[in-house]
mmCIF file of C-alpha atoms and ligand atoms in Angstrom:
data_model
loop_
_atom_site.group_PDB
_atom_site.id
_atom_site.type_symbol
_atom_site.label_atom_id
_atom_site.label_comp_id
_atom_site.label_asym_id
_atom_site.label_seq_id
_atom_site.Cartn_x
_atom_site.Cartn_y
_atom_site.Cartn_z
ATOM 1 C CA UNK A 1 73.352 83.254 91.491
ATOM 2 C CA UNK A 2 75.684 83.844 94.393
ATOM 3 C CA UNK A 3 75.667 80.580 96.043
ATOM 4 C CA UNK A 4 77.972 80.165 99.687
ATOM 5 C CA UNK A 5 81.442 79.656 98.006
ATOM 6 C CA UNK A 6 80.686 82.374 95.707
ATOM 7 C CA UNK A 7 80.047 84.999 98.572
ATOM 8 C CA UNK A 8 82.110 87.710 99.216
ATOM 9 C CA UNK A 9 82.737 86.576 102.720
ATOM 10 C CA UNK A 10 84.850 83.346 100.972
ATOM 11 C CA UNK A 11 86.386 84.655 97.999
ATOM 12 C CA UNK A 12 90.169 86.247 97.764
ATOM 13 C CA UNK A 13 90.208 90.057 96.799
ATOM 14 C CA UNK A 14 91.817 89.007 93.835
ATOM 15 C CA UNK A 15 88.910 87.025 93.337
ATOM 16 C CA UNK A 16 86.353 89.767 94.257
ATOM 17 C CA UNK A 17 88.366 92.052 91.782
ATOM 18 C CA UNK A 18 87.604 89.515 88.860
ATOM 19 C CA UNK A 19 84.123 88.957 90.035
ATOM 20 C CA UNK A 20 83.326 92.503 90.264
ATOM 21 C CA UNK A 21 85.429 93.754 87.339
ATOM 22 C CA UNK A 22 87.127 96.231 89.693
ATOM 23 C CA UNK A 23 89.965 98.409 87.851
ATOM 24 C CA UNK A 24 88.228 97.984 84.508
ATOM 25 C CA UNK A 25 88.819 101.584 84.321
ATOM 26 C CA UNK A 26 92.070 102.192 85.159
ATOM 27 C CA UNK A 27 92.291 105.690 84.689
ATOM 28 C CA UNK A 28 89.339 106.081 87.487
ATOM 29 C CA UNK A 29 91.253 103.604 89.971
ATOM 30 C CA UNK A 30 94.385 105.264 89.344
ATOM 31 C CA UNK A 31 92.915 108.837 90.215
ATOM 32 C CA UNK A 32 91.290 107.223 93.277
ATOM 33 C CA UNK A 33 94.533 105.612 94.499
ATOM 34 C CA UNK A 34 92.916 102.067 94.397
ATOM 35 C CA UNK A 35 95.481 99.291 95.166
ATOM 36 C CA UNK A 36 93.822 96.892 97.157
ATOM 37 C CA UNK A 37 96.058 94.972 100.089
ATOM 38 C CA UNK A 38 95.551 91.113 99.264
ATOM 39 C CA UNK A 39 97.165 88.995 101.698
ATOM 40 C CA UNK A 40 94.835 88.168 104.776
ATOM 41 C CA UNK A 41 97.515 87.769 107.233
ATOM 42 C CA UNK A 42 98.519 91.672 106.895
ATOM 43 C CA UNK A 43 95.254 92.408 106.453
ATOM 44 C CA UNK A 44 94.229 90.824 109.973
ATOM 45 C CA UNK A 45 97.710 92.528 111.504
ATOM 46 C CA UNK A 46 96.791 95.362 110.778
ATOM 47 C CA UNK A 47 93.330 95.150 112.616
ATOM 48 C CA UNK A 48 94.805 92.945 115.673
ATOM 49 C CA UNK A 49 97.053 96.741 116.381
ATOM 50 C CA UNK A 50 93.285 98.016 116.894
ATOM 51 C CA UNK A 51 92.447 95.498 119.868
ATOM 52 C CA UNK A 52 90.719 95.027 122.363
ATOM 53 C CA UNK A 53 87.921 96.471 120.447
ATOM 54 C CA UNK A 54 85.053 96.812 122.910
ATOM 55 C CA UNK A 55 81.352 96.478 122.539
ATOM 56 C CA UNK A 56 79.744 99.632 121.207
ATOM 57 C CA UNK A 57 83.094 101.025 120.053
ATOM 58 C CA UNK A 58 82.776 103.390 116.844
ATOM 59 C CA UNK A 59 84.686 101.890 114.170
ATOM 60 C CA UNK A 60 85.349 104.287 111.274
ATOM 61 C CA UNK A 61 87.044 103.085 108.202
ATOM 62 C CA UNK A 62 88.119 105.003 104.868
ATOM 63 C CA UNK A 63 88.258 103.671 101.447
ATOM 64 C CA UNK A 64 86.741 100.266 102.168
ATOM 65 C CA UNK A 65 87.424 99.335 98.226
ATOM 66 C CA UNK A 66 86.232 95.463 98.084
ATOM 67 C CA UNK A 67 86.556 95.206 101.610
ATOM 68 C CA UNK A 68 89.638 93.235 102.424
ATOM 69 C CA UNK A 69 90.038 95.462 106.029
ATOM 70 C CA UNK A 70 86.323 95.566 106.460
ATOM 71 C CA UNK A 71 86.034 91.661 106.430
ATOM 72 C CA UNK A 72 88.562 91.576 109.028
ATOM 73 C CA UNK A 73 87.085 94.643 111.073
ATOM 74 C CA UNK A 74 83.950 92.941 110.822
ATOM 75 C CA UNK A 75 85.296 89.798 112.543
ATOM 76 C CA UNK A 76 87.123 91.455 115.313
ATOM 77 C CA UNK A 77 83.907 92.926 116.390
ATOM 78 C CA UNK A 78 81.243 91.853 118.214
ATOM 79 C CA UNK A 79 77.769 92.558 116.930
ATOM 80 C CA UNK A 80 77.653 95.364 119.435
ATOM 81 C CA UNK A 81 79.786 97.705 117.277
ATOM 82 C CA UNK A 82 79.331 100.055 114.839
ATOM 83 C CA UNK A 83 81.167 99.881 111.934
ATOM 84 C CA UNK A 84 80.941 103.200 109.364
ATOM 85 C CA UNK A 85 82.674 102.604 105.964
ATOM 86 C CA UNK A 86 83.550 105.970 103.590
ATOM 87 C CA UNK A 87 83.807 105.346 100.374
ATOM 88 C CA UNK A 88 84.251 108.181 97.722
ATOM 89 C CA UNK A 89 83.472 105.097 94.565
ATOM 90 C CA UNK A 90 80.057 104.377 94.368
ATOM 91 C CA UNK A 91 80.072 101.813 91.914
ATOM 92 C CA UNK A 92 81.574 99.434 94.366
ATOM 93 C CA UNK A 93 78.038 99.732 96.198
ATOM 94 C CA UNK A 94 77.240 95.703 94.732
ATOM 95 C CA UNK A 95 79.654 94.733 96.746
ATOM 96 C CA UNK A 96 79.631 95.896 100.172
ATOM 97 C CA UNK A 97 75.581 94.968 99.872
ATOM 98 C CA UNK A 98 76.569 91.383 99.706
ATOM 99 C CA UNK A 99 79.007 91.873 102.753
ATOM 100 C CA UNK A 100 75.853 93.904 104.036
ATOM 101 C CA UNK A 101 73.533 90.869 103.754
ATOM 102 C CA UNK A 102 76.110 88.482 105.079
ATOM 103 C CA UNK A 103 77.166 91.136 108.186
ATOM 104 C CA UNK A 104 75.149 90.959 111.407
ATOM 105 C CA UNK A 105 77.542 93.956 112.875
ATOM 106 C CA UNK A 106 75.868 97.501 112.956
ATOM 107 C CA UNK A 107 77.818 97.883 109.764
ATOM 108 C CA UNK A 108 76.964 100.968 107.087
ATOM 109 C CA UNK A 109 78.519 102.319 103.940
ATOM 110 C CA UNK A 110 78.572 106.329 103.183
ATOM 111 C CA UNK A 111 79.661 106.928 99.881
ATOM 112 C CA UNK A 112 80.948 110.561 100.189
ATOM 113 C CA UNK A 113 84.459 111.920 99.866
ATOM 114 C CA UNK A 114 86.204 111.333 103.335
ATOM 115 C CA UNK A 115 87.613 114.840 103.130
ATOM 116 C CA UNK A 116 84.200 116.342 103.627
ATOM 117 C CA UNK A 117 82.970 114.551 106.370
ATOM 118 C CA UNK A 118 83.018 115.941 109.632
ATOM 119 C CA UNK A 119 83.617 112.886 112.525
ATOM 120 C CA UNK A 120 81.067 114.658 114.911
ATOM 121 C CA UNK A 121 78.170 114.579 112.486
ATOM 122 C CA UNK A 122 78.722 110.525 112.491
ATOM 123 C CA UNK A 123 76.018 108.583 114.297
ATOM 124 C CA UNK A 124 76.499 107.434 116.807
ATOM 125 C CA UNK A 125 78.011 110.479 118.478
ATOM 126 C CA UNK A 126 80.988 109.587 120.188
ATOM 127 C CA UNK A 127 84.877 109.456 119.872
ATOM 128 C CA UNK A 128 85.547 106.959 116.974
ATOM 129 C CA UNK A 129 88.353 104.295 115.874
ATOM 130 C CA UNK A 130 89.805 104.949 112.741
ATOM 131 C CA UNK A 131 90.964 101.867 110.696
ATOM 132 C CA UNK A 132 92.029 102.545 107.067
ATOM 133 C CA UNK A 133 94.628 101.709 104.451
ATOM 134 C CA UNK A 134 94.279 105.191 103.267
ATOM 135 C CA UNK A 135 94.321 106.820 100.111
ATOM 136 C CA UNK A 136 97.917 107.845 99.302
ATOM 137 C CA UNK A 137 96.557 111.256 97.816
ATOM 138 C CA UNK A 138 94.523 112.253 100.935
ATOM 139 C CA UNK A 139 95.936 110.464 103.685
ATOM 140 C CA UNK A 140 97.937 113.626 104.808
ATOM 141 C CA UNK A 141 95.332 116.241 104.286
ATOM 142 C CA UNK A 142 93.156 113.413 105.995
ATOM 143 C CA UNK A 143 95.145 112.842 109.223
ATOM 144 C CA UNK A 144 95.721 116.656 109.754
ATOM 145 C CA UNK A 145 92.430 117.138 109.768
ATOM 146 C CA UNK A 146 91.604 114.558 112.037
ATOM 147 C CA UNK A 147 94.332 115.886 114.195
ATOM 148 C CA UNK A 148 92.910 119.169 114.656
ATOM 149 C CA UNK A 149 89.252 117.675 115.926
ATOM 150 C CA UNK A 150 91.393 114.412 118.101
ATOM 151 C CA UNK A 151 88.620 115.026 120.563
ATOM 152 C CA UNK A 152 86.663 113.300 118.475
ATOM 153 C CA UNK A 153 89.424 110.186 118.470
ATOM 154 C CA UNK A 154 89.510 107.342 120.584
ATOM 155 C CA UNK A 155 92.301 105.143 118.618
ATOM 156 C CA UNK A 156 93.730 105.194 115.017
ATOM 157 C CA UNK A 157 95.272 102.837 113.282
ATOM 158 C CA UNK A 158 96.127 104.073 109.829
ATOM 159 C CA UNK A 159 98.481 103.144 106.546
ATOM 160 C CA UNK A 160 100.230 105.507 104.889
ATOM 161 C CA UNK A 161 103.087 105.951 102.232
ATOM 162 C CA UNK A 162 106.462 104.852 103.854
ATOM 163 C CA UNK A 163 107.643 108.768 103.736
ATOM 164 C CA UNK A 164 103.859 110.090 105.292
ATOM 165 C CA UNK A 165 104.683 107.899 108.354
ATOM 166 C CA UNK A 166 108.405 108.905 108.869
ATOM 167 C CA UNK A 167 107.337 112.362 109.189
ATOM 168 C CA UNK A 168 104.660 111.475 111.519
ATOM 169 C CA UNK A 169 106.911 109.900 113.814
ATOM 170 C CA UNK A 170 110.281 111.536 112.868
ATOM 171 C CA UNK A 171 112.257 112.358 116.392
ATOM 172 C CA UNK A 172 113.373 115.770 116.593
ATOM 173 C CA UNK A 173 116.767 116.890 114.937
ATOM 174 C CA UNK A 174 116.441 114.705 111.845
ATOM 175 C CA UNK A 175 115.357 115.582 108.303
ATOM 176 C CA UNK A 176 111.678 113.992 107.874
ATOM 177 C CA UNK A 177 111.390 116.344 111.619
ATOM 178 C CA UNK A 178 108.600 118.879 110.729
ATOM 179 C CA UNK A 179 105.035 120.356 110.975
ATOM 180 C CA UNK A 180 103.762 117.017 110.808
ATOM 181 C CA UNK A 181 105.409 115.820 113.167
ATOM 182 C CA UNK A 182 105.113 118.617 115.276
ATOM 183 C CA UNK A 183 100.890 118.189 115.353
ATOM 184 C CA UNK A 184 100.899 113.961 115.299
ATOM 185 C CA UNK A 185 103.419 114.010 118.573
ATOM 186 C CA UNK A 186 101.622 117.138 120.699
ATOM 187 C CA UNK A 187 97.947 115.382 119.974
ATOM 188 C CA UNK A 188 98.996 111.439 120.025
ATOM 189 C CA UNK A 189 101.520 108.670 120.981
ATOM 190 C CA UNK A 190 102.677 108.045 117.343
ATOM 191 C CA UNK A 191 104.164 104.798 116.324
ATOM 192 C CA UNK A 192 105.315 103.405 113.613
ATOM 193 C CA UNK A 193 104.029 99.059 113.767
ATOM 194 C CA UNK A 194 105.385 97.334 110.360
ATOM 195 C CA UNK A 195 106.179 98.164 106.873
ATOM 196 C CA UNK A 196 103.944 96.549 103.793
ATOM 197 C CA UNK A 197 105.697 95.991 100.360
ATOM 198 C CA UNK A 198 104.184 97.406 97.229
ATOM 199 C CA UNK A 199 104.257 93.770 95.720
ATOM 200 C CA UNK A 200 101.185 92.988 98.571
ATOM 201 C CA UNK A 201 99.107 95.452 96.439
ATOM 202 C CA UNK A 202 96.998 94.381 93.607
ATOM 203 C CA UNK A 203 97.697 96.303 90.943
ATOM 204 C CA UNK A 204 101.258 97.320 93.233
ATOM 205 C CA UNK A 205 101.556 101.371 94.004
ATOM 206 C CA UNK A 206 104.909 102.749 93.498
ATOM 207 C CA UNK A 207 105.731 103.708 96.681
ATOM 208 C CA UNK A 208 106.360 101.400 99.874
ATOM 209 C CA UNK A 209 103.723 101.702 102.980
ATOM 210 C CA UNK A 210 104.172 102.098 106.839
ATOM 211 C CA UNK A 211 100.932 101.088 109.631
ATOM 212 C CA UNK A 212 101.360 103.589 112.328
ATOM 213 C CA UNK A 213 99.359 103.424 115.364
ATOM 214 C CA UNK A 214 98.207 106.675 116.750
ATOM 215 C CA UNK A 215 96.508 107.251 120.546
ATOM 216 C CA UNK A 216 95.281 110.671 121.382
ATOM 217 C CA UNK A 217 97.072 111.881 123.956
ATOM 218 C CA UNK A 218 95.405 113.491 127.410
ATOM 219 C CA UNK A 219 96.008 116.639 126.748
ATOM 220 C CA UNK A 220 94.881 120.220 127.995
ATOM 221 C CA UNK A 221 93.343 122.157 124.841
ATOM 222 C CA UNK A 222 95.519 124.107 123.398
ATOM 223 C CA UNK A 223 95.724 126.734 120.621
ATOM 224 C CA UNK A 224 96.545 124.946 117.628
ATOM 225 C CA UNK A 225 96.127 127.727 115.097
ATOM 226 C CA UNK A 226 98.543 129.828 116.600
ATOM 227 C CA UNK A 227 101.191 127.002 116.527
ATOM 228 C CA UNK A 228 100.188 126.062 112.620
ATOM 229 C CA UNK A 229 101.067 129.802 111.987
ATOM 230 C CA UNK A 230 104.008 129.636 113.984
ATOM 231 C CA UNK A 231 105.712 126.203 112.265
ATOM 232 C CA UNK A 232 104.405 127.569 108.950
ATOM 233 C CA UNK A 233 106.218 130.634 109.360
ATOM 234 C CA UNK A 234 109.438 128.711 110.808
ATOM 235 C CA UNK A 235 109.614 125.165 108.625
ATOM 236 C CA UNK A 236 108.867 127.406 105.220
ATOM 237 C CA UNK A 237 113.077 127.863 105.595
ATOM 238 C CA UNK A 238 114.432 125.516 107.892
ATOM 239 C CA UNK A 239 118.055 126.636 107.551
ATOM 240 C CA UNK A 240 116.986 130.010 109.238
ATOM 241 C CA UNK A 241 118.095 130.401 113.434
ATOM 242 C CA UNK A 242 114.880 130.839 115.853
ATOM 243 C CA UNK A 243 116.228 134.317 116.359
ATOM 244 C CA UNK A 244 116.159 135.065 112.976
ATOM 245 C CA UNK A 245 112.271 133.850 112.077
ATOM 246 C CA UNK A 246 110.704 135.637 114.946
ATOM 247 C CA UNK A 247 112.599 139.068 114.703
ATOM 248 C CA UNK A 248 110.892 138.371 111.334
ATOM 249 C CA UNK A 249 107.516 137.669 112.190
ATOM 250 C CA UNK A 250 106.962 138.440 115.849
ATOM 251 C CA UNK A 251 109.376 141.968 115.719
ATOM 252 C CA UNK A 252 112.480 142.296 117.745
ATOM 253 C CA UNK A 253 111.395 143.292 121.293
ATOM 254 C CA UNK A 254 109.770 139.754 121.697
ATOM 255 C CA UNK A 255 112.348 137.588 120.193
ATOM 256 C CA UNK A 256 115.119 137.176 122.815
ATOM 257 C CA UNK A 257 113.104 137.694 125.492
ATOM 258 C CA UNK A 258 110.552 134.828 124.833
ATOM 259 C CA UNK A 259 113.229 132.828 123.179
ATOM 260 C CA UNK A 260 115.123 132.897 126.261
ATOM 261 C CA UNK A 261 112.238 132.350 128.569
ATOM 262 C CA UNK A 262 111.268 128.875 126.541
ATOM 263 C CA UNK A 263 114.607 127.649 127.064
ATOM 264 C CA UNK A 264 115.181 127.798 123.482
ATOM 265 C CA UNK A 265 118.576 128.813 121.684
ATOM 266 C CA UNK A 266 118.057 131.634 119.822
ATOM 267 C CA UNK A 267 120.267 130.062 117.281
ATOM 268 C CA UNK A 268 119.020 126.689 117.271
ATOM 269 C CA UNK A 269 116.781 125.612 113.497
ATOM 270 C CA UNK A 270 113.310 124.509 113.866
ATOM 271 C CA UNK A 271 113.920 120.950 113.419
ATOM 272 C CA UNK A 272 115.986 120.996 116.748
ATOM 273 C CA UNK A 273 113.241 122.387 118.758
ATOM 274 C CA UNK A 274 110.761 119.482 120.453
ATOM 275 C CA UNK A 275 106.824 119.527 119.934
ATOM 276 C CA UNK A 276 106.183 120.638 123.618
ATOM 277 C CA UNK A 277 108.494 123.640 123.463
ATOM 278 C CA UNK A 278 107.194 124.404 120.075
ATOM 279 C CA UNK A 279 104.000 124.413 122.104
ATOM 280 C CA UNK A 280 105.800 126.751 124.872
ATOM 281 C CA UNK A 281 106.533 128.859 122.366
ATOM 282 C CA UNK A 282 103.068 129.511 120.689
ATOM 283 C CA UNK A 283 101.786 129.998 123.859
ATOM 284 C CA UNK A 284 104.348 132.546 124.931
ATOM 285 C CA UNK A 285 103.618 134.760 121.485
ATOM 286 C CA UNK A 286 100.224 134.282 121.673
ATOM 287 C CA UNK A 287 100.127 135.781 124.892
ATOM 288 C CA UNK A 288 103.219 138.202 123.899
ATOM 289 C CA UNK A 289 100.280 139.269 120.800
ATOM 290 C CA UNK A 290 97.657 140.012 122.963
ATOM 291 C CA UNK A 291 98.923 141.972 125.172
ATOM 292 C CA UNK A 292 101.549 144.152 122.852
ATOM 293 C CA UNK A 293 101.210 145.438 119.196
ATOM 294 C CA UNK A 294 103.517 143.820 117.327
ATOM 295 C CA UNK A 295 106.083 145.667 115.798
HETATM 296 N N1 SAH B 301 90.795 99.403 102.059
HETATM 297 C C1 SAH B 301 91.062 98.713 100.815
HETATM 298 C C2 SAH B 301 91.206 99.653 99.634
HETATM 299 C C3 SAH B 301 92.318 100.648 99.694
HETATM 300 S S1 SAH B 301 92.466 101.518 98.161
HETATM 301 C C4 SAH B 301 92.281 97.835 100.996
HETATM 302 O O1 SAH B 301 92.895 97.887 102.048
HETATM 303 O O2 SAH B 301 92.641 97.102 100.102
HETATM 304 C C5 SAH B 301 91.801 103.100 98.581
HETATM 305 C C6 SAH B 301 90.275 103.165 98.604
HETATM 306 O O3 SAH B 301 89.900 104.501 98.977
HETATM 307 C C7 SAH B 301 89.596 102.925 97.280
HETATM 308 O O4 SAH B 301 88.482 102.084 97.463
HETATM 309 C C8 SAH B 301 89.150 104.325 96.802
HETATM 310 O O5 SAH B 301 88.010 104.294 95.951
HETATM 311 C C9 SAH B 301 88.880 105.000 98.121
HETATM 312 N N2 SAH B 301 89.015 106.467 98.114
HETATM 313 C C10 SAH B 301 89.904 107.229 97.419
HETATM 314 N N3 SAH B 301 89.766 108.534 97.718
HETATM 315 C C11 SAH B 301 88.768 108.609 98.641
HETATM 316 C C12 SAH B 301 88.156 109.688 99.353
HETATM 317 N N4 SAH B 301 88.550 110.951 99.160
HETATM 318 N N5 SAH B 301 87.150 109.401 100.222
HETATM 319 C C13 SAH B 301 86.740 108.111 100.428
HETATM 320 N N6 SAH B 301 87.288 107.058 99.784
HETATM 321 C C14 SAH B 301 88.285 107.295 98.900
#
């Protein structure tokens, strides 16, 4: 019998783990990249970088695990939100049906692999908040993804591995500078809020995390596949001049010419070129394409 000081709204996650037996199988937690954050306090930061959170916001969290975020989601919001937890490990199902019992908050699990759902085919339809200690092993794949539909983004507020979010929010000219960077800056403000210790993790990861707060920017739509192809081609040898990767790719009539009309030195490397001319530039080919045959 689960009596009040039994229920998942009181116990520790340490405690929930024991209850629950979570991590019994360690070779199925390991492959699902579950360390669970433990310590309230960060737990409650790391939603209070998600406020104001307004009635009949769209909260979207990934990976709930035994709900240490969700708790705290759940108590930032009023009982006018919705709240849509993604979790890929069914068997944890007993648990978030006691937080279900014990929620009033238009709270709902989908157990699903967050890589295959598509934000726009969430009910209710509209822009969402993202909250989630992610996955290490998706949270790139994840957030690029996300990055390519931000219209569907109100807010994000997301943890990654230490490394993940200083490429995210490298400045330009330095070494974690690069296609990640590139997308996060051009679609959102991108910031980097506090760093969590592996020792906060139960069992610990081996890798250090970062929160990074991400707000879609206002931005005209632009053409993002033509700038993927564009970084691909230039980041896949960063030690290569600009001049040098488009006589390569884009021929040698278009080089100079749209080099120069960017503002860009031809022999500058990608990782000193900014987002927005990177933008400039995969604008200027894409144009340059349409209208010439390449050579
Ligand atoms: N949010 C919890 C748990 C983080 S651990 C906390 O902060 O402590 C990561 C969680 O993501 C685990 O519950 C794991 O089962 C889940 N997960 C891993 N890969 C996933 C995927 N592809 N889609 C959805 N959930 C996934």
């Amino acid at each position: 019998m689960i009596d009040d000081g039994d229920s998942i709204t009181n116990l520790s996650i340490v405690q929930i783990i024991a209850k629950y037996g979570l991590l019994a199988n360690r070779g199925r937690a390991k492959s699902l990249g579950q360390h669970f954050l433990c310590d309230p306090s960060l737990l409650k930061k790391i939603v209070a970088y998600a406020l104001p959170i307004e009635d009949d916001t769209h909260i979207v969290e990934i990976g709930p695990g035994p709900c240490g975020l969700t708790r705290e989601i759940v108590n930032a919001c009023s009982d006018r939100c919705y709240i849509t937890c993604i979790e890929k490990d069914e068997s944890l199902k007993p648990i978030h049906d006691e937080l279900l019992a014990s929620s009033a908050a238009r709270l709902r699990f989908i157990y699903a692999d967050a890589m295959k759902v598509r934000l726009q085919d969430l009910e209710p339809k509209q822009p969402v908040t993202i909250i989630a200690n992610l996955p290490y092993n998706v949270g790139t794949p994840l957030l690029i993804g996300w990055l390519k539909d931000i219209a569907n983004i109100r807010k994000m507020i997301l943890m990654f591995q230490k490394e993940v979010a200083d490429r995210i929010c490298a400045t330009t000219g330095t070494k974690q500078y690069g296609r990640l960077s590139i997308i996060s800056q051009l679609t959102c403000h991108a910031e980097k809020m506090f760093d969590i210790s592996r020792t906060a993790f139960y069992p610990p990861p081996k890798v250090e995390s970062t929160v990074v707060k991400m707000i879609p920017r206002d931005i005209a739509k632009f053409d993002l596949a033509s700038l993927d192809v564009l970084t691909a081609h230039c980041f896949s040898n960063r030690r290569k001049t600009l001049r040098k990767i488009l006589k390569e790719h884009y021929g040698v009539a278009v080089s100079e010419e749209i080099l120069t009309s960017c503002g860009i030195d031809a022999n500058a490397r990608p990782e000193n070129v900014a987002p927005r001319t990177f933008l400039e530039l995969s604008k200027q080919l894409l144009a340059y394409s349409s209208t010439h045959i390449l050579e």
